[in-house]
């Protein structure tokens, strides 16, 4: 048993979709979440910048003595997953568990993937699905405006703005006849109702946050690292920009008041301090 917290990071609000599922299936676990709201979005950044940001995010979570790191970010999982290979604690991104769930869900072998520009450019989901079965057809579409919409709280299905944007992005996938659609960014489940409305009721939406949370639980169980607490776990949230907007959105999404648990962290200053400390120790 291991009562240390689970660490989760994302470029902003999106990783809360994974946190919500973690709290649902492992309610006694403590969770430390870092949302890099000061540098969102990651999906339009260069590979080098994404690698740098992800390394800093992971280092911050490690400073909180976490027992596991979850990159609840499709962009990081697609571009910088190798950073987890050298960690002394279990690590998972969202690509592998999500790709498997999509393969198991498809009936006609035509799977759609939506994600950030960096995620789609990497081809990570296509590669993961084809590694399972290369006869499956994969159709990809980047949706660069989805993350800004979510971060600015435009995810009401009754709002015409996200509907117009989603229709523009999703129409080509509908025309390809996909029966399964991977929401390849953890921000996208916040637009789930809008996406489902456009794709139609027969298309199965695969929530990367949900699949990743389930995978994380199994990984911890295999390593006998689940906690043995009987009381509800606690969540601590850290962001690199204003706490007010994040607190409001997180409280609404998680259906609990988290305002007292949200803290600001200067991630750039932390990274510099961490680098200096590491250099002096070596």
mmCIF file of C-alpha atoms in Angstrom:
data_model
loop_
_atom_site.group_PDB
_atom_site.id
_atom_site.type_symbol
_atom_site.label_atom_id
_atom_site.label_comp_id
_atom_site.label_asym_id
_atom_site.label_seq_id
_atom_site.Cartn_x
_atom_site.Cartn_y
_atom_site.Cartn_z
ATOM 1 C CA UNK A 1 0.000 0.000 0.000
ATOM 2 C CA UNK A 2 1.126 3.534 -0.726
ATOM 3 C CA UNK A 3 -0.639 6.564 0.732
ATOM 4 C CA UNK A 4 1.290 9.173 -1.228
ATOM 5 C CA UNK A 5 -0.781 11.259 -3.673
ATOM 6 C CA UNK A 6 -1.287 10.697 -7.375
ATOM 7 C CA UNK A 7 0.187 13.499 -9.491
ATOM 8 C CA UNK A 8 -1.692 14.777 -12.538
ATOM 9 C CA UNK A 9 -0.701 17.560 -14.912
ATOM 10 C CA UNK A 10 -2.112 19.271 -17.983
ATOM 11 C CA UNK A 11 -1.707 22.524 -19.850
ATOM 12 C CA UNK A 12 -4.819 23.937 -18.176
ATOM 13 C CA UNK A 13 -8.334 22.842 -17.249
ATOM 14 C CA UNK A 14 -8.523 19.752 -19.431
ATOM 15 C CA UNK A 15 -6.842 17.363 -17.026
ATOM 16 C CA UNK A 16 -9.754 17.852 -14.648
ATOM 17 C CA UNK A 17 -11.611 15.311 -16.778
ATOM 18 C CA UNK A 18 -9.067 12.731 -15.597
ATOM 19 C CA UNK A 19 -9.226 14.007 -12.008
ATOM 20 C CA UNK A 20 -12.998 13.669 -11.988
ATOM 21 C CA UNK A 21 -12.720 10.036 -13.042
ATOM 22 C CA UNK A 22 -9.940 9.368 -10.513
ATOM 23 C CA UNK A 23 -12.135 10.725 -7.722
ATOM 24 C CA UNK A 24 -15.005 8.555 -8.947
ATOM 25 C CA UNK A 25 -13.159 5.236 -9.129
ATOM 26 C CA UNK A 26 -10.576 5.846 -6.358
ATOM 27 C CA UNK A 27 -12.336 8.165 -3.903
ATOM 28 C CA UNK A 28 -9.855 7.561 -1.082
ATOM 29 C CA UNK A 29 -6.770 8.619 -3.011
ATOM 30 C CA UNK A 30 -5.143 12.014 -2.592
ATOM 31 C CA UNK A 31 -4.496 13.901 -5.834
ATOM 32 C CA UNK A 32 -2.093 16.741 -6.635
ATOM 33 C CA UNK A 33 -2.979 18.544 -9.861
ATOM 34 C CA UNK A 34 -0.912 21.059 -11.783
ATOM 35 C CA UNK A 35 -2.557 23.052 -14.550
ATOM 36 C CA UNK A 36 -0.131 25.163 -16.550
ATOM 37 C CA UNK A 37 -2.734 27.835 -17.183
ATOM 38 C CA UNK A 38 -0.119 30.534 -17.692
ATOM 39 C CA UNK A 39 1.281 28.776 -20.766
ATOM 40 C CA UNK A 40 -1.808 27.114 -22.236
ATOM 41 C CA UNK A 41 -2.212 25.860 -24.944
ATOM 42 C CA UNK A 42 0.595 23.353 -25.498
ATOM 43 C CA UNK A 43 -0.881 22.045 -28.742
ATOM 44 C CA UNK A 44 0.425 24.862 -30.928
ATOM 45 C CA UNK A 45 3.962 24.826 -29.475
ATOM 46 C CA UNK A 46 7.107 23.328 -30.945
ATOM 47 C CA UNK A 47 8.244 19.860 -29.877
ATOM 48 C CA UNK A 48 11.202 21.372 -27.989
ATOM 49 C CA UNK A 49 8.953 23.731 -26.025
ATOM 50 C CA UNK A 50 6.503 20.955 -25.160
ATOM 51 C CA UNK A 51 9.373 18.779 -23.903
ATOM 52 C CA UNK A 52 10.676 21.646 -21.749
ATOM 53 C CA UNK A 53 7.282 22.457 -20.259
ATOM 54 C CA UNK A 54 6.447 18.812 -19.582
ATOM 55 C CA UNK A 55 9.787 18.227 -17.838
ATOM 56 C CA UNK A 56 9.129 21.215 -15.584
ATOM 57 C CA UNK A 57 5.589 20.042 -14.830
ATOM 58 C CA UNK A 58 6.809 16.567 -13.913
ATOM 59 C CA UNK A 59 9.565 17.968 -11.696
ATOM 60 C CA UNK A 60 7.020 20.069 -9.830
ATOM 61 C CA UNK A 61 4.777 17.066 -9.177
ATOM 62 C CA UNK A 62 7.775 15.000 -8.066
ATOM 63 C CA UNK A 63 8.541 17.725 -5.510
ATOM 64 C CA UNK A 64 5.159 16.885 -3.953
ATOM 65 C CA UNK A 65 6.281 13.275 -3.329
ATOM 66 C CA UNK A 66 3.711 11.725 -5.667
ATOM 67 C CA UNK A 67 3.589 7.952 -6.162
ATOM 68 C CA UNK A 68 2.533 8.205 -9.804
ATOM 69 C CA UNK A 69 2.559 10.808 -12.579
ATOM 70 C CA UNK A 70 -0.286 11.079 -15.072
ATOM 71 C CA UNK A 71 0.208 13.278 -18.123
ATOM 72 C CA UNK A 72 -3.473 14.104 -18.591
ATOM 73 C CA UNK A 73 -2.616 15.937 -21.775
ATOM 74 C CA UNK A 74 -2.900 14.507 -25.260
ATOM 75 C CA UNK A 75 -0.163 16.788 -26.556
ATOM 76 C CA UNK A 76 2.400 15.760 -23.915
ATOM 77 C CA UNK A 77 1.400 12.104 -24.234
ATOM 78 C CA UNK A 78 1.933 12.286 -27.976
ATOM 79 C CA UNK A 79 5.118 14.345 -28.099
ATOM 80 C CA UNK A 80 6.914 13.917 -24.775
ATOM 81 C CA UNK A 81 5.901 10.515 -23.390
ATOM 82 C CA UNK A 82 9.571 9.444 -23.305
ATOM 83 C CA UNK A 83 10.055 11.725 -20.290
ATOM 84 C CA UNK A 84 8.233 9.168 -18.165
ATOM 85 C CA UNK A 85 10.629 6.340 -18.966
ATOM 86 C CA UNK A 86 13.297 7.470 -16.495
ATOM 87 C CA UNK A 87 10.967 8.280 -13.606
ATOM 88 C CA UNK A 88 11.269 6.247 -10.383
ATOM 89 C CA UNK A 89 7.462 6.163 -10.097
ATOM 90 C CA UNK A 90 4.822 4.799 -12.503
ATOM 91 C CA UNK A 91 3.934 7.097 -15.393
ATOM 92 C CA UNK A 92 1.157 7.076 -17.949
ATOM 93 C CA UNK A 93 -0.081 9.342 -20.657
ATOM 94 C CA UNK A 94 -3.458 9.165 -22.361
ATOM 95 C CA UNK A 95 -2.644 7.656 -25.767
ATOM 96 C CA UNK A 96 -2.208 3.947 -25.054
ATOM 97 C CA UNK A 97 -5.319 3.328 -22.900
ATOM 98 C CA UNK A 98 -7.475 5.523 -25.140
ATOM 99 C CA UNK A 99 -6.362 3.830 -28.366
ATOM 100 C CA UNK A 100 -7.146 0.403 -26.926
ATOM 101 C CA UNK A 101 -10.605 1.514 -25.787
ATOM 102 C CA UNK A 102 -11.356 2.890 -29.263
ATOM 103 C CA UNK A 103 -10.259 -0.321 -30.953
ATOM 104 C CA UNK A 104 -12.499 -2.366 -28.660
ATOM 105 C CA UNK A 105 -15.436 -0.020 -29.304
ATOM 106 C CA UNK A 106 -15.401 0.255 -33.105
ATOM 107 C CA UNK A 107 -17.842 -1.872 -35.091
ATOM 108 C CA UNK A 108 -16.902 -0.897 -38.637
ATOM 109 C CA UNK A 109 -13.156 -0.406 -38.176
ATOM 110 C CA UNK A 110 -13.289 3.327 -38.927
ATOM 111 C CA UNK A 111 -12.017 5.417 -36.014
ATOM 112 C CA UNK A 112 -11.817 9.205 -35.891
ATOM 113 C CA UNK A 113 -9.295 11.107 -33.788
ATOM 114 C CA UNK A 114 -9.541 14.769 -32.807
ATOM 115 C CA UNK A 115 -6.737 16.513 -30.971
ATOM 116 C CA UNK A 116 -4.441 19.497 -30.856
ATOM 117 C CA UNK A 117 -2.301 20.291 -33.870
ATOM 118 C CA UNK A 118 0.782 18.829 -32.159
ATOM 119 C CA UNK A 119 -1.048 15.620 -31.266
ATOM 120 C CA UNK A 120 -2.384 15.074 -34.772
ATOM 121 C CA UNK A 121 0.963 15.959 -36.333
ATOM 122 C CA UNK A 122 2.680 13.339 -34.168
ATOM 123 C CA UNK A 123 0.422 10.539 -35.432
ATOM 124 C CA UNK A 124 0.531 8.980 -31.964
ATOM 125 C CA UNK A 125 -3.037 7.684 -31.903
ATOM 126 C CA UNK A 126 -2.783 6.325 -35.428
ATOM 127 C CA UNK A 127 0.422 4.489 -34.505
ATOM 128 C CA UNK A 128 -1.068 3.103 -31.277
ATOM 129 C CA UNK A 129 -4.211 1.842 -33.023
ATOM 130 C CA UNK A 130 -2.320 0.342 -35.964
ATOM 131 C CA UNK A 131 -0.011 -1.437 -33.525
ATOM 132 C CA UNK A 132 -3.107 -3.257 -32.266
ATOM 133 C CA UNK A 133 -4.582 -3.924 -35.708
ATOM 134 C CA UNK A 134 -3.247 -2.333 -38.876
ATOM 135 C CA UNK A 135 -6.466 -3.091 -40.754
ATOM 136 C CA UNK A 136 -8.320 -0.396 -38.803
ATOM 137 C CA UNK A 137 -8.770 2.869 -40.698
ATOM 138 C CA UNK A 138 -7.913 6.010 -38.743
ATOM 139 C CA UNK A 139 -9.091 9.501 -39.723
ATOM 140 C CA UNK A 140 -7.523 12.466 -37.933
ATOM 141 C CA UNK A 141 -8.552 16.089 -37.475
ATOM 142 C CA UNK A 142 -6.842 18.793 -35.471
ATOM 143 C CA UNK A 143 -9.139 21.190 -33.605
ATOM 144 C CA UNK A 144 -6.922 24.100 -32.501
ATOM 145 C CA UNK A 145 -9.798 26.291 -31.292
ATOM 146 C CA UNK A 146 -11.279 23.722 -28.897
ATOM 147 C CA UNK A 147 -8.772 24.319 -26.070
ATOM 148 C CA UNK A 148 -9.189 28.126 -26.094
ATOM 149 C CA UNK A 149 -12.973 27.661 -26.096
ATOM 150 C CA UNK A 150 -12.804 25.435 -23.015
ATOM 151 C CA UNK A 151 -10.268 27.588 -21.202
ATOM 152 C CA UNK A 152 -12.581 30.568 -21.714
ATOM 153 C CA UNK A 153 -15.613 28.561 -20.524
ATOM 154 C CA UNK A 154 -17.360 28.311 -23.892
ATOM 155 C CA UNK A 155 -18.608 24.748 -23.562
ATOM 156 C CA UNK A 156 -22.352 25.165 -23.160
ATOM 157 C CA UNK A 157 -24.038 23.019 -25.880
ATOM 158 C CA UNK A 158 -26.677 25.730 -26.246
ATOM 159 C CA UNK A 159 -24.014 28.297 -27.194
ATOM 160 C CA UNK A 160 -23.811 28.738 -30.999
ATOM 161 C CA UNK A 161 -20.072 29.534 -30.938
ATOM 162 C CA UNK A 162 -18.718 26.085 -29.933
ATOM 163 C CA UNK A 163 -21.378 24.479 -32.127
ATOM 164 C CA UNK A 164 -20.210 26.372 -35.220
ATOM 165 C CA UNK A 165 -16.554 25.590 -34.532
ATOM 166 C CA UNK A 166 -17.265 21.917 -33.818
ATOM 167 C CA UNK A 167 -19.343 21.517 -36.952
ATOM 168 C CA UNK A 168 -16.494 22.924 -39.058
ATOM 169 C CA UNK A 169 -14.006 20.456 -37.576
ATOM 170 C CA UNK A 170 -16.200 17.369 -37.338
ATOM 171 C CA UNK A 171 -17.988 17.378 -40.701
ATOM 172 C CA UNK A 172 -15.072 15.689 -42.552
ATOM 173 C CA UNK A 173 -15.034 12.870 -39.986
ATOM 174 C CA UNK A 174 -18.776 12.376 -40.313
ATOM 175 C CA UNK A 175 -18.346 12.131 -44.070
ATOM 176 C CA UNK A 176 -15.772 9.371 -43.576
ATOM 177 C CA UNK A 177 -18.349 7.299 -41.690
ATOM 178 C CA UNK A 178 -16.437 6.848 -38.459
ATOM 179 C CA UNK A 179 -18.389 5.011 -35.770
ATOM 180 C CA UNK A 180 -15.937 5.770 -32.953
ATOM 181 C CA UNK A 181 -14.330 9.109 -32.135
ATOM 182 C CA UNK A 182 -11.372 9.589 -29.816
ATOM 183 C CA UNK A 183 -11.467 12.823 -27.852
ATOM 184 C CA UNK A 184 -7.695 13.039 -28.023
ATOM 185 C CA UNK A 185 -7.292 15.993 -25.692
ATOM 186 C CA UNK A 186 -8.534 15.997 -22.104
ATOM 187 C CA UNK A 187 -10.124 19.398 -22.694
ATOM 188 C CA UNK A 188 -12.493 17.944 -25.265
ATOM 189 C CA UNK A 189 -14.842 15.988 -22.938
ATOM 190 C CA UNK A 190 -15.997 19.379 -21.681
ATOM 191 C CA UNK A 191 -17.408 19.821 -25.199
ATOM 192 C CA UNK A 192 -18.811 16.286 -25.227
ATOM 193 C CA UNK A 193 -22.487 17.240 -25.577
ATOM 194 C CA UNK A 194 -21.743 19.534 -28.492
ATOM 195 C CA UNK A 195 -19.541 16.924 -30.197
ATOM 196 C CA UNK A 196 -22.116 14.164 -29.700
ATOM 197 C CA UNK A 197 -24.864 16.405 -31.025
ATOM 198 C CA UNK A 198 -22.945 16.934 -34.262
ATOM 199 C CA UNK A 199 -21.603 13.394 -34.702
ATOM 200 C CA UNK A 200 -24.954 11.758 -33.904
ATOM 201 C CA UNK A 201 -26.030 9.230 -31.273
ATOM 202 C CA UNK A 202 -24.556 6.198 -33.051
ATOM 203 C CA UNK A 203 -20.967 7.410 -32.827
ATOM 204 C CA UNK A 204 -19.160 6.255 -29.671
ATOM 205 C CA UNK A 205 -17.071 8.975 -28.037
ATOM 206 C CA UNK A 206 -13.936 7.769 -26.257
ATOM 207 C CA UNK A 207 -13.019 9.990 -23.303
ATOM 208 C CA UNK A 208 -9.227 10.001 -22.891
ATOM 209 C CA UNK A 209 -9.479 11.217 -19.281
ATOM 210 C CA UNK A 210 -11.817 8.407 -18.304
ATOM 211 C CA UNK A 211 -9.770 5.692 -19.995
ATOM 212 C CA UNK A 212 -6.535 7.003 -18.493
ATOM 213 C CA UNK A 213 -7.962 7.066 -14.959
ATOM 214 C CA UNK A 214 -9.066 3.448 -15.290
ATOM 215 C CA UNK A 215 -5.658 2.453 -16.636
ATOM 216 C CA UNK A 216 -3.927 4.271 -13.764
ATOM 217 C CA UNK A 217 -5.998 2.409 -11.183
ATOM 218 C CA UNK A 218 -5.074 -0.949 -12.691
ATOM 219 C CA UNK A 219 -1.409 0.026 -12.793
ATOM 220 C CA UNK A 220 -1.430 0.991 -9.116
ATOM 221 C CA UNK A 221 -3.305 -2.190 -8.210
ATOM 222 C CA UNK A 222 -0.755 -4.340 -10.042
ATOM 223 C CA UNK A 223 2.036 -2.677 -8.061
ATOM 224 C CA UNK A 224 0.152 -2.923 -4.761
ATOM 225 C CA UNK A 225 0.339 0.862 -4.549
ATOM 226 C CA UNK A 226 -3.294 1.769 -3.852
ATOM 227 C CA UNK A 227 -3.864 3.623 -0.596
ATOM 228 C CA UNK A 228 -5.386 1.976 2.473
ATOM 229 C CA UNK A 229 -7.294 5.024 3.706
ATOM 230 C CA UNK A 230 -10.983 4.662 4.489
ATOM 231 C CA UNK A 231 -11.770 8.389 4.465
ATOM 232 C CA UNK A 232 -12.205 10.449 1.317
ATOM 233 C CA UNK A 233 -9.027 11.643 -0.319
ATOM 234 C CA UNK A 234 -7.980 15.278 -0.668
ATOM 235 C CA UNK A 235 -7.189 17.240 -3.818
ATOM 236 C CA UNK A 236 -4.611 19.999 -4.070
ATOM 237 C CA UNK A 237 -4.576 22.151 -7.184
ATOM 238 C CA UNK A 238 -1.738 24.316 -8.454
ATOM 239 C CA UNK A 239 -1.891 26.676 -11.428
ATOM 240 C CA UNK A 240 0.626 28.967 -13.107
ATOM 241 C CA UNK A 241 -1.802 31.857 -13.615
ATOM 242 C CA UNK A 242 -4.797 33.348 -11.797
ATOM 243 C CA UNK A 243 -6.420 31.003 -9.301
ATOM 244 C CA UNK A 244 -9.839 32.672 -9.454
ATOM 245 C CA UNK A 245 -10.905 31.594 -12.928
ATOM 246 C CA UNK A 246 -9.553 28.089 -12.429
ATOM 247 C CA UNK A 247 -11.318 27.734 -9.054
ATOM 248 C CA UNK A 248 -14.656 28.706 -10.547
ATOM 249 C CA UNK A 249 -14.400 26.337 -13.502
ATOM 250 C CA UNK A 250 -12.996 23.465 -11.437
ATOM 251 C CA UNK A 251 -15.686 23.812 -8.783
ATOM 252 C CA UNK A 252 -18.385 23.702 -11.438
ATOM 253 C CA UNK A 253 -16.874 20.761 -13.275
ATOM 254 C CA UNK A 254 -15.992 18.664 -10.208
ATOM 255 C CA UNK A 255 -19.241 19.644 -8.473
ATOM 256 C CA UNK A 256 -17.446 20.642 -5.282
ATOM 257 C CA UNK A 257 -15.995 23.905 -3.974
ATOM 258 C CA UNK A 258 -12.238 23.755 -4.525
ATOM 259 C CA UNK A 259 -11.412 27.447 -4.020
ATOM 260 C CA UNK A 260 -9.503 26.848 -0.768
ATOM 261 C CA UNK A 261 -7.435 24.115 -2.396
ATOM 262 C CA UNK A 262 -6.165 26.096 -5.421
ATOM 263 C CA UNK A 263 -2.708 27.664 -5.196
ATOM 264 C CA UNK A 264 -0.541 29.713 -7.528
ATOM 265 C CA UNK A 265 2.929 28.466 -8.442
ATOM 266 C CA UNK A 266 5.464 30.361 -10.506
ATOM 267 C CA UNK A 267 6.494 27.365 -12.599
ATOM 268 C CA UNK A 268 9.349 29.221 -14.313
ATOM 269 C CA UNK A 269 10.873 30.271 -10.977
ATOM 270 C CA UNK A 270 10.367 26.752 -9.636
ATOM 271 C CA UNK A 271 12.075 25.257 -12.687
ATOM 272 C CA UNK A 272 15.068 27.572 -12.329
ATOM 273 C CA UNK A 273 15.390 26.797 -8.611
ATOM 274 C CA UNK A 274 15.034 23.073 -9.266
ATOM 275 C CA UNK A 275 17.670 23.170 -11.988
ATOM 276 C CA UNK A 276 20.114 25.041 -9.718
ATOM 277 C CA UNK A 277 19.515 22.591 -6.883
ATOM 278 C CA UNK A 278 20.023 19.605 -9.158
ATOM 279 C CA UNK A 279 23.216 21.135 -10.529
ATOM 280 C CA UNK A 280 24.638 21.788 -7.037
ATOM 281 C CA UNK A 281 23.798 18.256 -5.896
ATOM 282 C CA UNK A 282 25.627 16.774 -8.872
#
